[in-house]
PDB file of C-alpha atoms in Angstrom:
ATOM      1  CA  VAL A   1      -7.259  29.976   6.177  1.00 80.00           C
ATOM      2  CA  THR A   2      -6.548  27.471   9.058  1.00 88.00           C
ATOM      3  CA  ALA A   3      -7.085  23.808   9.457  1.00 88.00           C
ATOM      4  CA  ASP A   4      -9.539  24.549  12.125  1.00 90.00           C
ATOM      5  CA  MET A   5     -11.611  26.516   9.766  1.00 91.00           C
ATOM      6  CA  MET A   6     -11.816  23.608   7.413  1.00 91.00           C
ATOM      7  CA  ILE A   7     -12.600  21.247  10.125  1.00 90.00           C
ATOM      8  CA  GLU A   8     -15.445  23.431  11.330  1.00 91.00           C
ATOM      9  CA  PHE A   9     -16.827  23.761   7.729  1.00 91.00           C
ATOM     10  CA  ILE A  10     -16.701  19.948   7.174  1.00 90.00           C
ATOM     11  CA  GLY A  11     -18.450  19.415  10.634  1.00 89.00           C
ATOM     12  CA  GLN A  12     -21.254  21.608   9.527  1.00 90.00           C
ATOM     13  CA  ASP A  13     -21.709  20.798   5.947  1.00 89.00           C
ATOM     14  CA  GLY A  14     -20.528  17.120   5.838  1.00 88.00           C
ATOM     15  CA  ALA A  15     -17.886  15.525   3.765  1.00 90.00           C
ATOM     16  CA  LYS A  16     -16.073  17.672   1.191  1.00 91.00           C
ATOM     17  CA  THR A  17     -13.319  17.043  -1.560  1.00 92.00           C
ATOM     18  CA  CYS A  18     -10.185  19.245  -1.707  1.00 91.00           C
ATOM     19  CA  GLU A  19     -11.558  20.996  -4.717  1.00 91.00           C
ATOM     20  CA  GLU A  20     -14.871  21.885  -2.905  1.00 92.00           C
ATOM     21  CA  LEU A  21     -12.867  23.339   0.073  1.00 93.00           C
ATOM     22  CA  ALA A  22     -10.673  25.242  -2.172  1.00 92.00           C
ATOM     23  CA  GLY A  23     -13.596  26.825  -3.938  1.00 92.00           C
ATOM     24  CA  LYS A  24     -15.171  27.714  -0.598  1.00 91.00           C
ATOM     25  CA  PHE A  25     -11.920  29.418   0.942  1.00 92.00           C
ATOM     26  CA  GLY A  26     -10.584  30.764  -2.285  1.00 93.00           C
ATOM     27  CA  ILE A  27      -7.188  28.830  -2.017  1.00 92.00           C
ATOM     28  CA  SER A  28      -5.360  26.261  -4.177  1.00 92.00           C
ATOM     29  CA  THR A  29      -6.269  22.643  -3.900  1.00 90.00           C
ATOM     30  CA  ARG A  30      -2.630  21.795  -3.178  1.00 92.00           C
ATOM     31  CA  LYS A  31      -2.807  24.087  -0.007  1.00 92.00           C
ATOM     32  CA  VAL A  32      -5.998  22.295   1.004  1.00 91.00           C
ATOM     33  CA  ALA A  33      -4.551  18.900   0.450  1.00 90.00           C
ATOM     34  CA  SER A  34      -1.357  19.811   2.388  1.00 90.00           C
ATOM     35  CA  THR A  35      -3.342  21.136   5.330  1.00 90.00           C
ATOM     36  CA  LEU A  36      -5.738  18.150   5.411  1.00 91.00           C
ATOM     37  CA  ALA A  37      -2.932  15.647   5.185  1.00 89.00           C
ATOM     38  CA  VAL A  38      -1.639  16.741   8.498  1.00 89.00           C
ATOM     39  CA  VAL A  39      -5.195  16.918  10.063  1.00 88.00           C
ATOM     40  CA  THR A  40      -5.877  13.423   8.807  1.00 88.00           C
ATOM     41  CA  ALA A  41      -2.522  12.148  10.072  1.00 88.00           C
ATOM     42  CA  THR A  42      -3.485  13.512  13.660  1.00 86.00           C
ATOM     43  CA  GLY A  43      -6.876  11.796  13.525  1.00 86.00           C
ATOM     44  CA  ARG A  44      -8.886  15.047  13.619  1.00 88.00           C
ATOM     45  CA  LEU A  45     -10.523  14.110   9.930  1.00 89.00           C
ATOM     46  CA  ALA A  46     -11.020  11.043   8.238  1.00 89.00           C
ATOM     47  CA  ARG A  47     -10.246  10.520   4.465  1.00 89.00           C
ATOM     48  CA  VAL A  48     -12.739   8.272   2.495  1.00 88.00           C
ATOM     49  CA  ASN A  49     -12.128   7.083  -1.105  1.00 87.00           C
ATOM     50  CA  GLN A  50     -15.501   7.584  -2.978  1.00 85.00           C
ATOM     51  CA  ASN A  51     -15.686   6.820  -6.578  1.00 83.00           C
ATOM     52  CA  GLY A  52     -11.949   7.689  -7.045  1.00 83.00           C
ATOM     53  CA  LYS A  53     -12.150  10.889  -5.116  1.00 86.00           C
ATOM     54  CA  PHE A  54     -11.004  11.459  -1.497  1.00 87.00           C
ATOM     55  CA  ARG A  55     -13.691  13.161   0.773  1.00 90.00           C
ATOM     56  CA  TYR A  56     -12.705  14.550   3.931  1.00 91.00           C
ATOM     57  CA  CYS A  57     -15.372  13.908   6.873  1.00 90.00           C
ATOM     58  CA  MET A  58     -15.421  13.811  10.639  1.00 88.00           C
ATOM     59  CA  PRO A  59     -13.836  10.507  11.996  1.00 83.00           C
ATOM     60  CA  GLY A  60     -17.126   9.205  13.177  1.00 75.00           C
ATOM     61  CA  ASP A  61     -19.278  10.118  10.113  1.00 68.00           C
ATOM     62  CA  ASN A  62     -17.620   7.907   7.402  1.00 58.00           C
ATOM     63  CA  LEU A  63     -19.501   8.099   4.236  1.00 55.00           C
ATOM     64  CA  PRO A  64     -22.476   5.757   3.720  1.00 51.00           C
ATOM     65  CA  ALA A  65     -22.015   2.491   1.568  1.00 48.00           C
ATOM     66  CA  GLU A  66     -24.598   3.766  -0.763  1.00 40.00           C
ATOM     67  CA  PRO A  67     -25.076   7.575  -0.628  1.00 42.00           C
ATOM     68  CA  LYS A  68     -28.183   9.297  -1.834  1.00 39.00           C
ATOM     69  CA  ALA A  69     -27.701  11.181  -5.074  1.00 37.00           C
ATOM     70  CA  ALA A  70     -26.479  14.779  -4.329  1.00 38.00           C
ATOM     71  CA  LEU A  71     -26.367  14.262  -0.515  1.00 40.00           C
ATOM     72  CA  VAL A  72     -22.732  14.438  -0.094  1.00 42.00           C
ATOM     73  CA  THR A  73     -21.794  16.846  -2.976  1.00 40.00           C
ATOM     74  CA  GLU A  74     -24.336  19.416  -2.528  1.00 39.00           C
ATOM     75  CA  SER A  75     -22.534  22.432  -0.822  1.00 42.00           C
ATOM     76  CA  ASP A  76     -22.569  25.728  -2.692  1.00 44.00           C
ATOM     77  CA  GLY A  77     -24.801  24.787  -5.722  1.00 45.00           C
ATOM     78  CA  LYS A  78     -21.507  24.251  -7.948  1.00 44.00           C
ATOM     79  CA  ALA A  79     -21.063  20.579  -7.461  1.00 44.00           C
ATOM     80  CA  PHE A  80     -22.991  17.934  -9.486  1.00 43.00           C
ATOM     81  CA  PRO A  81     -24.977  15.250  -7.782  1.00 43.00           C
ATOM     82  CA  GLN A  82     -23.321  11.822  -7.633  1.00 43.00           C
ATOM     83  CA  PRO A  83     -25.062   8.727  -8.665  1.00 42.00           C
ATOM     84  CA  ALA A  84     -26.116   6.355  -5.860  1.00 41.00           C
ATOM     85  CA  GLY A  85     -23.458   3.761  -6.575  1.00 41.00           C
ATOM     86  CA  ALA A  86     -20.680   6.301  -6.005  1.00 42.00           C
ATOM     87  CA  ALA A  87     -19.198   4.824  -2.719  1.00 42.00           C
ATOM     88  CA  LEU A  88     -16.549   2.113  -2.496  1.00 40.00           C
ATOM     89  CA  PRO A  89     -18.052  -1.486  -3.191  1.00 40.00           C
ATOM     90  CA  VAL A  90     -18.721  -3.326  -0.140  1.00 42.00           C
ATOM     91  CA  ARG A  91     -16.227  -5.965  -1.110  1.00 42.00           C
ATOM     92  CA  GLU A  92     -13.271  -3.524  -0.813  1.00 45.00           C
ATOM     93  CA  ALA A  93     -14.373  -2.542   2.773  1.00 45.00           C
ATOM     94  CA  ALA A  94     -14.340  -6.150   3.753  1.00 45.00           C
ATOM     95  CA  THR A  95     -10.982  -6.594   2.347  1.00 47.00           C
ATOM     96  CA  GLN A  96      -9.676  -3.677   4.461  1.00 47.00           C
ATOM     97  CA  GLU A  97     -11.213  -5.308   7.431  1.00 46.00           C
ATOM     98  CA  GLU A  98      -9.527  -8.617   6.654  1.00 46.00           C
ATOM     99  CA  ILE A  99      -6.143  -6.664   6.410  1.00 45.00           C
ATOM    100  CA  LYS A 100      -6.792  -5.140   9.751  1.00 48.00           C
ATOM    101  CA  THR A 101      -7.580  -8.391  11.502  1.00 51.00           C
ATOM    102  CA  GLU A 102      -4.279 -10.124  10.143  1.00 55.00           C
ATOM    103  CA  THR A 103      -2.143 -10.727  13.110  1.00 59.00           C
ATOM    104  CA  VAL A 104       1.696 -10.291  13.224  1.00 55.00           C
ATOM    105  CA  ALA A 105       1.854 -14.182  13.795  1.00 58.00           C
ATOM    106  CA  ASP A 106       0.005 -14.623  10.476  1.00 59.00           C
ATOM    107  CA  ILE A 107       2.593 -12.495   8.763  1.00 59.00           C
ATOM    108  CA  VAL A 108       5.657 -13.776  10.607  1.00 56.00           C
ATOM    109  CA  GLN A 109       4.802 -17.439  10.918  1.00 60.00           C
ATOM    110  CA  PRO A 110       5.434 -18.356   7.097  1.00 60.00           C
ATOM    111  CA  LEU A 111       8.850 -16.551   7.198  1.00 60.00           C
ATOM    112  CA  PRO A 112      11.357 -19.501   7.820  1.00 58.00           C
ATOM    113  CA  SER A 113      14.027 -17.040   9.324  1.00 54.00           C
ATOM    114  CA  PHE A 114      11.744 -16.368  12.370  1.00 51.00           C
ATOM    115  CA  THR A 115      10.139 -19.750  12.857  1.00 50.00           C
ATOM    116  CA  GLU A 116      13.243 -21.820  12.635  1.00 53.00           C
ATOM    117  CA  THR A 117      14.825 -20.330  15.509  1.00 53.00           C
ATOM    118  CA  GLN A 118      11.671 -19.744  17.625  1.00 51.00           C
ATOM    119  CA  ALA A 119       9.349 -22.595  16.832  1.00 51.00           C
ATOM    120  CA  ASP A 120       8.307 -23.174  20.224  1.00 54.00           C
ATOM    121  CA  GLU A 121       7.718 -19.633  21.208  1.00 55.00           C
ATOM    122  CA  LEU A 122       6.504 -17.500  18.390  1.00 59.00           C
ATOM    123  CA  ILE A 123       7.038 -13.804  19.585  1.00 70.00           C
ATOM    124  CA  PHE A 124       7.348 -10.502  17.856  1.00 74.00           C
ATOM    125  CA  PRO A 125      10.696 -10.307  16.256  1.00 76.00           C
ATOM    126  CA  SER A 126      12.687  -7.240  17.160  1.00 84.00           C
ATOM    127  CA  LEU A 127      12.966  -4.505  14.439  1.00 86.00           C
ATOM    128  CA  ARG A 128      16.784  -5.140  14.508  1.00 89.00           C
ATOM    129  CA  ARG A 129      16.196  -8.968  13.671  1.00 87.00           C
ATOM    130  CA  ALA A 130      13.629  -8.317  11.063  1.00 87.00           C
ATOM    131  CA  ASN A 131      15.813  -5.886   9.348  1.00 90.00           C
ATOM    132  CA  LEU A 132      18.668  -8.441   9.436  1.00 91.00           C
ATOM    133  CA  ALA A 133      16.466 -11.089   7.932  1.00 90.00           C
ATOM    134  CA  LEU A 134      15.449  -8.529   5.313  1.00 91.00           C
ATOM    135  CA  ARG A 135      19.045  -7.857   4.361  1.00 92.00           C
ATOM    136  CA  ARG A 136      19.907 -11.417   4.115  1.00 92.00           C
ATOM    137  CA  ALA A 137      16.837 -12.145   1.866  1.00 92.00           C
ATOM    138  CA  LYS A 138      17.941  -9.207  -0.314  1.00 92.00           C
ATOM    139  CA  SER A 139      21.530 -10.554  -0.357  1.00 90.00           C
ATOM    140  CA  ASP A 140      20.187 -13.910  -1.554  1.00 90.00           C
ATOM    141  CA  VAL A 141      18.079 -12.436  -4.246  1.00 92.00           C
ATOM    142  CA  GLN A 142      21.124 -10.736  -5.612  1.00 91.00           C
ATOM    143  CA  LYS A 143      23.227 -13.909  -5.404  1.00 91.00           C
ATOM    144  CA  TRP A 144      20.360 -15.657  -7.307  1.00 91.00           C
ATOM    145  CA  GLU A 145      20.175 -12.948 -10.048  1.00 91.00           C
ATOM    146  CA  ARG A 146      23.926 -13.285 -10.556  1.00 91.00           C
ATOM    147  CA  VAL A 147      23.413 -17.029 -11.034  1.00 90.00           C
ATOM    148  CA  CYS A 148      20.647 -16.475 -13.389  1.00 90.00           C
ATOM    149  CA  ALA A 149      22.690 -14.101 -15.390  1.00 90.00           C
ATOM    150  CA  ALA A 150      25.621 -16.438 -15.609  1.00 89.00           C
ATOM    151  CA  LEU A 151      23.412 -19.287 -16.741  1.00 90.00           C
ATOM    152  CA  ARG A 152      21.814 -16.950 -19.456  1.00 91.00           C
ATOM    153  CA  GLU A 153      25.334 -16.193 -20.782  1.00 89.00           C
ATOM    154  CA  LEU A 154      26.266 -19.948 -20.573  1.00 89.00           C
ATOM    155  CA  ASN A 155      22.978 -20.862 -22.339  1.00 90.00           C
ATOM    156  CA  LYS A 156      23.900 -18.385 -25.041  1.00 90.00           C
ATOM    157  CA  HIS A 157      27.142 -20.390 -25.860  1.00 89.00           C
ATOM    158  CA  ARG A 158      25.986 -23.961 -25.198  1.00 89.00           C
ATOM    159  CA  ASP A 159      28.084 -25.401 -28.070  1.00 89.00           C
ATOM    160  CA  ILE A 160      31.244 -23.996 -26.637  1.00 89.00           C
ATOM    161  CA  VAL A 161      30.307 -25.370 -23.118  1.00 86.00           C
ATOM    162  CA  ARG A 162      29.429 -28.761 -24.527  1.00 89.00           C
ATOM    163  CA  GLN A 163      32.797 -28.879 -26.350  1.00 89.00           C
ATOM    164  CA  ILE A 164      34.646 -28.071 -23.247  1.00 88.00           C
ATOM    165  CA  THR A 165      32.930 -30.576 -21.096  1.00 86.00           C
ATOM    166  CA  ASP A 166      33.422 -33.230 -23.612  1.00 87.00           C
ATOM    167  CA  SER A 167      37.058 -32.423 -24.103  1.00 85.00           C
ATOM    168  CA  SER A 168      37.731 -32.339 -20.313  1.00 82.00           C
ATOM    169  CA  ARG A 169      35.967 -35.810 -19.998  1.00 82.00           C
ATOM    170  CA  ARG A 170      38.371 -37.242 -22.597  1.00 80.00           C
ATOM    171  CA  VAL A 171      41.381 -36.010 -20.536  1.00 77.00           C
ATOM    172  CA  VAL A 172      39.972 -37.458 -17.391  1.00 76.00           C
ATOM    173  CA  SER A 173      39.346 -40.824 -19.067  1.00 75.00           C
ATOM    174  CA  GLU A 174      42.813 -41.057 -20.583  1.00 74.00           C
ATOM    175  CA  LYS A 175      44.591 -40.766 -17.165  1.00 66.00           C
TER     176      LYS A 175
END
């Protein structure tokens, strides 16, 4: 069983799940999923989440927003018809479009490490510069985590800290 055979079958019969393809070709669902992962990565098939199940379809034929009952799942008589509201909600599709339209400038502009040095000319940062900023941020986070841990320990022993500070004030005032 090859990827081309699965693509041809999906092209003829419409969108299918891994389980449906595995039943059709008599192979495991893991084998189907592995094969289809490569095919979707190359863009020969599209993977669409419909009611929590991934369906594979031809790139131009994305599943309708409101499928008719039994339209998509009807293949060999074994599949059960799906209710009409089985597709992803329209709001989630709009969210994905919003994510796609977000520009690099929208992402980079709020980051002070990029805007401080390049305020006049906001350009794409190099990968090296972005990784450097990420390392610095992680280092800062680690430093603040150590500070918080030290403050937690000091707060556990407030009485001792208060006694030390009071006694040191007395020594300073005596001099």
